[in-house]
mmCIF file of C-alpha atoms in Angstrom:
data_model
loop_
_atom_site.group_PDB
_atom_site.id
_atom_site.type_symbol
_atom_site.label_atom_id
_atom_site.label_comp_id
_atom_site.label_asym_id
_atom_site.label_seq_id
_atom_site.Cartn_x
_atom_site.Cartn_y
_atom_site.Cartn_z
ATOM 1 C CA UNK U 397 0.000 0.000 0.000
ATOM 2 C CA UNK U 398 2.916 2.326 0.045
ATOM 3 C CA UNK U 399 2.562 2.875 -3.703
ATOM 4 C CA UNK U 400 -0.616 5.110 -2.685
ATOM 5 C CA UNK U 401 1.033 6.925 0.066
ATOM 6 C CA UNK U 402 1.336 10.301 -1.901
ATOM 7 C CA UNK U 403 -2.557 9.756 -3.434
ATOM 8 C CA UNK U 404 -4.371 12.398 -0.874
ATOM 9 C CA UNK U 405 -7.459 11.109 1.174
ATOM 10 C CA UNK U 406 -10.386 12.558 -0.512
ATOM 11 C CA UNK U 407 -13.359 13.731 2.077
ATOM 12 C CA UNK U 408 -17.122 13.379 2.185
ATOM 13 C CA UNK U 409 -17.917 14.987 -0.888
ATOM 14 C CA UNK U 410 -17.198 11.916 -2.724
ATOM 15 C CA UNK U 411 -20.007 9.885 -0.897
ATOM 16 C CA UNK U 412 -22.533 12.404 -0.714
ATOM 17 C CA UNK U 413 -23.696 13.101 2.887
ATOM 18 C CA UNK U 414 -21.520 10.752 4.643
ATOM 19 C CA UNK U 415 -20.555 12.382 7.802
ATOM 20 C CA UNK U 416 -17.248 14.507 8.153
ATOM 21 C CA UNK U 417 -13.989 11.932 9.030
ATOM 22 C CA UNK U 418 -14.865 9.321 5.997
ATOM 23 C CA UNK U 419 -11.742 9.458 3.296
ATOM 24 C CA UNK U 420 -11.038 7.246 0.903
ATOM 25 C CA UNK U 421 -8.442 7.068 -1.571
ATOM 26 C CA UNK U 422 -10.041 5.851 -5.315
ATOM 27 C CA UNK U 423 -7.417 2.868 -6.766
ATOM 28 C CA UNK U 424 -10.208 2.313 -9.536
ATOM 29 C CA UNK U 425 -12.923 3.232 -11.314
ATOM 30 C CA UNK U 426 -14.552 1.747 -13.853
ATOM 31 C CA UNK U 427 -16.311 4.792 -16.428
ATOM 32 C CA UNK U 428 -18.727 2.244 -17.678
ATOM 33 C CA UNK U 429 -20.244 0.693 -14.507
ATOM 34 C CA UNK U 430 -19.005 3.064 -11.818
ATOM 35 C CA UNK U 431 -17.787 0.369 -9.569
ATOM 36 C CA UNK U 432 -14.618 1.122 -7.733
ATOM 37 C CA UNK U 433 -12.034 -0.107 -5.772
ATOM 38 C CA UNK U 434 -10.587 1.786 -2.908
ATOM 39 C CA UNK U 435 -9.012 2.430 0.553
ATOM 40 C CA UNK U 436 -11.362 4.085 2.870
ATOM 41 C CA UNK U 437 -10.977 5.461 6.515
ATOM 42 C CA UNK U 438 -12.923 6.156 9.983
ATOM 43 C CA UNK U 439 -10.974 8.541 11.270
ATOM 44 C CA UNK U 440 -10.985 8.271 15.806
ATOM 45 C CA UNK U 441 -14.276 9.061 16.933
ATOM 46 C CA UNK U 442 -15.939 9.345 13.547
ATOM 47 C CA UNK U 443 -19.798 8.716 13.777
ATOM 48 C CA UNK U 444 -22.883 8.549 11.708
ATOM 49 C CA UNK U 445 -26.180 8.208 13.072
ATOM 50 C CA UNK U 446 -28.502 7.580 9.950
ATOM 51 C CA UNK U 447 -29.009 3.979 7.942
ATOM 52 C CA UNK U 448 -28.069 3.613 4.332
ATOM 53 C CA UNK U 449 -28.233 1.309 1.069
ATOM 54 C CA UNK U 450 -27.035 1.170 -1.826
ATOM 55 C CA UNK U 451 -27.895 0.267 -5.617
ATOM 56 C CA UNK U 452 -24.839 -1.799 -5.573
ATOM 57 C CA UNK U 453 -23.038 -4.952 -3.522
ATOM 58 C CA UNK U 454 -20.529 -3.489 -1.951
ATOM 59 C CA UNK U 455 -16.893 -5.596 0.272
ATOM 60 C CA UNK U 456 -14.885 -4.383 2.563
ATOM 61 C CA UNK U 457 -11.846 -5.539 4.549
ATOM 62 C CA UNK U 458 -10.690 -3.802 7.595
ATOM 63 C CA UNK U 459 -6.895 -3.483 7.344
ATOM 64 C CA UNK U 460 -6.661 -2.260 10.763
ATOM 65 C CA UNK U 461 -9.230 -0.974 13.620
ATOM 66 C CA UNK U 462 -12.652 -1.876 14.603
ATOM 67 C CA UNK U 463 -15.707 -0.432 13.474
ATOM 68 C CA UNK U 464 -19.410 -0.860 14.804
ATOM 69 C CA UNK U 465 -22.681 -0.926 12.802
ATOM 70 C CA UNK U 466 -25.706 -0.858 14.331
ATOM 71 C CA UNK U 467 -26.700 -4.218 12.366
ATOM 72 C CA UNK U 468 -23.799 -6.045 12.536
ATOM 73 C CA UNK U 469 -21.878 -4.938 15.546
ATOM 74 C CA UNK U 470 -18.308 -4.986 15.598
ATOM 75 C CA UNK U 471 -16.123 -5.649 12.656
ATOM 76 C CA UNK U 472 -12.300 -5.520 13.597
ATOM 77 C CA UNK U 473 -8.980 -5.744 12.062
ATOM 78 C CA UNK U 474 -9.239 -8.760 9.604
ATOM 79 C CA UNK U 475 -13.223 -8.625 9.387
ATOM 80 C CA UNK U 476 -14.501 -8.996 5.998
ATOM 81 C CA UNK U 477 -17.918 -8.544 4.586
ATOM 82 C CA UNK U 478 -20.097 -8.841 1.202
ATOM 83 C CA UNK U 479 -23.245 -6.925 1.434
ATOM 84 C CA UNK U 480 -26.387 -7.278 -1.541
ATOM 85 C CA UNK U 481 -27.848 -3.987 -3.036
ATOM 86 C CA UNK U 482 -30.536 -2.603 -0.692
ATOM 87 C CA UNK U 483 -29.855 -3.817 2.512
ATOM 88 C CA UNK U 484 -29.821 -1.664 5.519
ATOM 89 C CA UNK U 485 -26.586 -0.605 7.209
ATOM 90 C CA UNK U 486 -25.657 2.296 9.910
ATOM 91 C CA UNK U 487 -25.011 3.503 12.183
ATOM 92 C CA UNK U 488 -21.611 3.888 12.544
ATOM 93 C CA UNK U 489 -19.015 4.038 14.998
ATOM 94 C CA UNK U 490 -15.466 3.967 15.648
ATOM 95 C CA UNK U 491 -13.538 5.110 18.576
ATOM 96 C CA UNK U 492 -9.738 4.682 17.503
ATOM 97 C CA UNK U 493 -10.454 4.651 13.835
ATOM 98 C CA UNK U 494 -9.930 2.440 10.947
ATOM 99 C CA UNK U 495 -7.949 1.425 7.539
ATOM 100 C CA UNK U 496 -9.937 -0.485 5.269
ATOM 101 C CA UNK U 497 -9.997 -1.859 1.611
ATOM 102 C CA UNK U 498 -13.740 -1.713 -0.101
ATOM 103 C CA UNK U 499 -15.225 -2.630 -3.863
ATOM 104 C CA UNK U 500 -18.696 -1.956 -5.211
ATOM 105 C CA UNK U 501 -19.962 -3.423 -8.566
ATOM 106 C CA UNK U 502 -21.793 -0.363 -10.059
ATOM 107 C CA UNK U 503 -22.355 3.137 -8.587
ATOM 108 C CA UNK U 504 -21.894 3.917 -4.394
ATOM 109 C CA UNK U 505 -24.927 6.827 -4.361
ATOM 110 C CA UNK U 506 -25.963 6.569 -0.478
ATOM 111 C CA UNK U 507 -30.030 6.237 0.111
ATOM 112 C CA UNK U 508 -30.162 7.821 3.795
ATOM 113 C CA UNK U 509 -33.208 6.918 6.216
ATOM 114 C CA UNK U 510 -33.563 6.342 9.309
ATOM 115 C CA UNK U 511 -36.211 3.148 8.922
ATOM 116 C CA UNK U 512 -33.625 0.520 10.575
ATOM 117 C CA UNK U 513 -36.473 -2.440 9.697
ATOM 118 C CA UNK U 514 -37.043 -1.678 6.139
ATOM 119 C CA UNK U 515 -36.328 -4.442 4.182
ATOM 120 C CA UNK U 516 -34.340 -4.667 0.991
ATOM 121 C CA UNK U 517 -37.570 -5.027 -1.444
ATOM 122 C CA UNK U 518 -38.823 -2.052 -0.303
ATOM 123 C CA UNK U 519 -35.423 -0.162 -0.156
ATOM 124 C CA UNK U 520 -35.350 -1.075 -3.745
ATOM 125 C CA UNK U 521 -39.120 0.162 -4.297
ATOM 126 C CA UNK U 522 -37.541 3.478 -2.719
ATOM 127 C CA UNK U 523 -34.823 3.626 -4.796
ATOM 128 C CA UNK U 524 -36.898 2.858 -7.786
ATOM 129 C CA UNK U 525 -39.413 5.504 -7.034
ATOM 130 C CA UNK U 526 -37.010 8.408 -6.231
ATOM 131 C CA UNK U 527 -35.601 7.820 -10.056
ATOM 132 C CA UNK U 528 -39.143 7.962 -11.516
ATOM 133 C CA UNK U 529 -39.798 11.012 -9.597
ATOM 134 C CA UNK U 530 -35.908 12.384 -10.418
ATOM 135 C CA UNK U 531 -35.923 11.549 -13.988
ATOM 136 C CA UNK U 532 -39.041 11.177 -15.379
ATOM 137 C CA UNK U 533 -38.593 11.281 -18.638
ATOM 138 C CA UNK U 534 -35.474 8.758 -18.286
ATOM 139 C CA UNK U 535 -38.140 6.793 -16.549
ATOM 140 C CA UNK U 536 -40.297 6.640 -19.608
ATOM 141 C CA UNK U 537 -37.814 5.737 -22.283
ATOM 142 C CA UNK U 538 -36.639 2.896 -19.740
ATOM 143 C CA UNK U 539 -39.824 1.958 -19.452
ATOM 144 C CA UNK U 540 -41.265 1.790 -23.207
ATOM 145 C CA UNK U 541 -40.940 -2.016 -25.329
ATOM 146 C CA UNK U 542 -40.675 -0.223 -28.641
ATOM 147 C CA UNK U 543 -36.975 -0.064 -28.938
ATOM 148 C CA UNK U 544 -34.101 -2.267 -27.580
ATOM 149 C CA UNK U 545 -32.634 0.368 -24.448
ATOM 150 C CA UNK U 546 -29.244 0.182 -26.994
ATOM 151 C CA UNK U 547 -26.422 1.914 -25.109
ATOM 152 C CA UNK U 548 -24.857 4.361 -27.586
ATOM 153 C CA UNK U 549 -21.981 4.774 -25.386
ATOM 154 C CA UNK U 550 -20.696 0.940 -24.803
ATOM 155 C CA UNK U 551 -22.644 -1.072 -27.803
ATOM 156 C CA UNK U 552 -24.434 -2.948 -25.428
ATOM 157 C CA UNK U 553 -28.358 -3.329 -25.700
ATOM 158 C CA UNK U 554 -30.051 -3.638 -22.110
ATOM 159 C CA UNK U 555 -33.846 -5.150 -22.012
ATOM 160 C CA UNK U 556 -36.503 -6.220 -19.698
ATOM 161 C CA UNK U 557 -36.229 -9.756 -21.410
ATOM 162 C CA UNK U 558 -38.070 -12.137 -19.103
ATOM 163 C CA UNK U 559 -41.525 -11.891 -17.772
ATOM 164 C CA UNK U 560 -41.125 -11.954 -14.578
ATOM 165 C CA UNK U 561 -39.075 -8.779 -15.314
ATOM 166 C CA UNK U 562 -41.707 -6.753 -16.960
ATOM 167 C CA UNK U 563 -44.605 -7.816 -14.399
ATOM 168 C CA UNK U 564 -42.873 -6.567 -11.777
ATOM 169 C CA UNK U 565 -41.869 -3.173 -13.206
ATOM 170 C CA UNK U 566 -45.646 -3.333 -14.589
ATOM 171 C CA UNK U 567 -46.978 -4.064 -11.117
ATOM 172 C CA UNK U 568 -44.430 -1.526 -9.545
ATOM 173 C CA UNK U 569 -45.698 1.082 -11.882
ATOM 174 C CA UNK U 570 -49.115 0.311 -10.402
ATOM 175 C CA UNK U 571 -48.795 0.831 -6.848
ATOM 176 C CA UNK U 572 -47.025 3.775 -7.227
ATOM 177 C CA UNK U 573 -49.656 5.263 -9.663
ATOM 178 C CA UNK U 574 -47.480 6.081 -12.823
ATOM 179 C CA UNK U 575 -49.457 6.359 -15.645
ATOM 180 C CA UNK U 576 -48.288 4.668 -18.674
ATOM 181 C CA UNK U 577 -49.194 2.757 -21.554
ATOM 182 C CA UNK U 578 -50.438 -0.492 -21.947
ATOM 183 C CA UNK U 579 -49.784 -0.649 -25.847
ATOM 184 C CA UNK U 580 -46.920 -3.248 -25.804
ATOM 185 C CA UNK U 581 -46.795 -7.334 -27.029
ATOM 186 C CA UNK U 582 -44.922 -9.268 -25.120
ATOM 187 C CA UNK U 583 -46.936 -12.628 -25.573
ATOM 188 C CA UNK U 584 -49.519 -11.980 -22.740
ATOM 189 C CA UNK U 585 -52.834 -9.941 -21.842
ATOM 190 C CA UNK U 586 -53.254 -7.858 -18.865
ATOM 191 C CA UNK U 587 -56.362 -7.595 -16.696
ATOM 192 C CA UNK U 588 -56.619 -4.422 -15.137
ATOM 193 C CA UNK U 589 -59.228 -3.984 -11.993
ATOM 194 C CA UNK U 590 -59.536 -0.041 -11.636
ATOM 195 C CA UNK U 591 -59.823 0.585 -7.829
#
């Protein structure tokens, strides 16, 4: 780790909202995906009182130290954990500090609440809903079966390819009283019961 010794410690501005005495030091980022790889740090005494998720599975090693989270208690020098998309953590806690060594597979944005026994379907139902209220008209296009979703940027083309997929989007869309179109074939009929 001494090749990073001269990389400064960035501060909280990086993960938005995280409280002041979280640094990190980026070793990777991927442009396309936004995962990263990097070396992060409690510094003595830092503390966060609010619960988070994320969009993405995040690991993390602790180099050195001991940190506590209000789920999980303590996790000290050699602790090690994989956490799903969506799943509550926080609050945090350290008294002497930490050095760790984290990855994410897509983009770290930090969903703050303080609902410690929300689960992670309805974190993701959150999440889901914030971007349809954020970006509505992104919302739309993603949502529309008359095109493939190609991304212009990578070549790629990104779908809703199995039903189960589309129902629950569909049903999503529902309960949270979007209005969109029904004009799409996808091998099935719906049956709509107006309430």
């Amino acid at each position: 780790m001494g090749t990073y010794a001269e990389m400064p410690w960035q501060g909280p501005a990086f993960f938005s909202q995280t409280a002041s005495g979280c640094l990190l030091k980026l070793l990777h980022f991927d442009e396309k995906t936004h995962a990263m790889t990097f070396l992060y740090s409690m510094t003595p005494g830092f503390q966060q009182d609010n619960i988070s998720y994320h969009d993405c599975a995040e690991e993390a090693y602790h180099v050195w130290g001991t940190s506590w989270m209000m789920q999980f208690g303590d996790l000290p020098t050699g602790g090690y954990f994989w956490r799903p998309a969506y799943v509550n953590h926080g609050a945090f806690y350290s008294e002497h500090g930490i050095l760790g060594f984290g990855r994410t597979d897509g983009d770290l944005h930090n969903h703050f609440h303080h609902n410690a026994y929300s689960n992670p379907d309805e974190n993701a139902d959150r999440a889901a809903a914030r971007l349809i209220r954020q970006k509505p008209e992104l919302n739309k296009w993603m949502q529309s079966h008359d095109h493939n979703h190609f991304d212009f940027e990578y070549g790629e083309s990104f779908s809703t390819d199995t039903e189960n997929d589309r129902v629950h989007i569909h049903d999503a869309m529902h309960s949270m009283g979007v209005k969109h179109s029904h004009d799409h074939d996808h091998g099935h009929h719906h049956h709509h019961h107006d309430d």
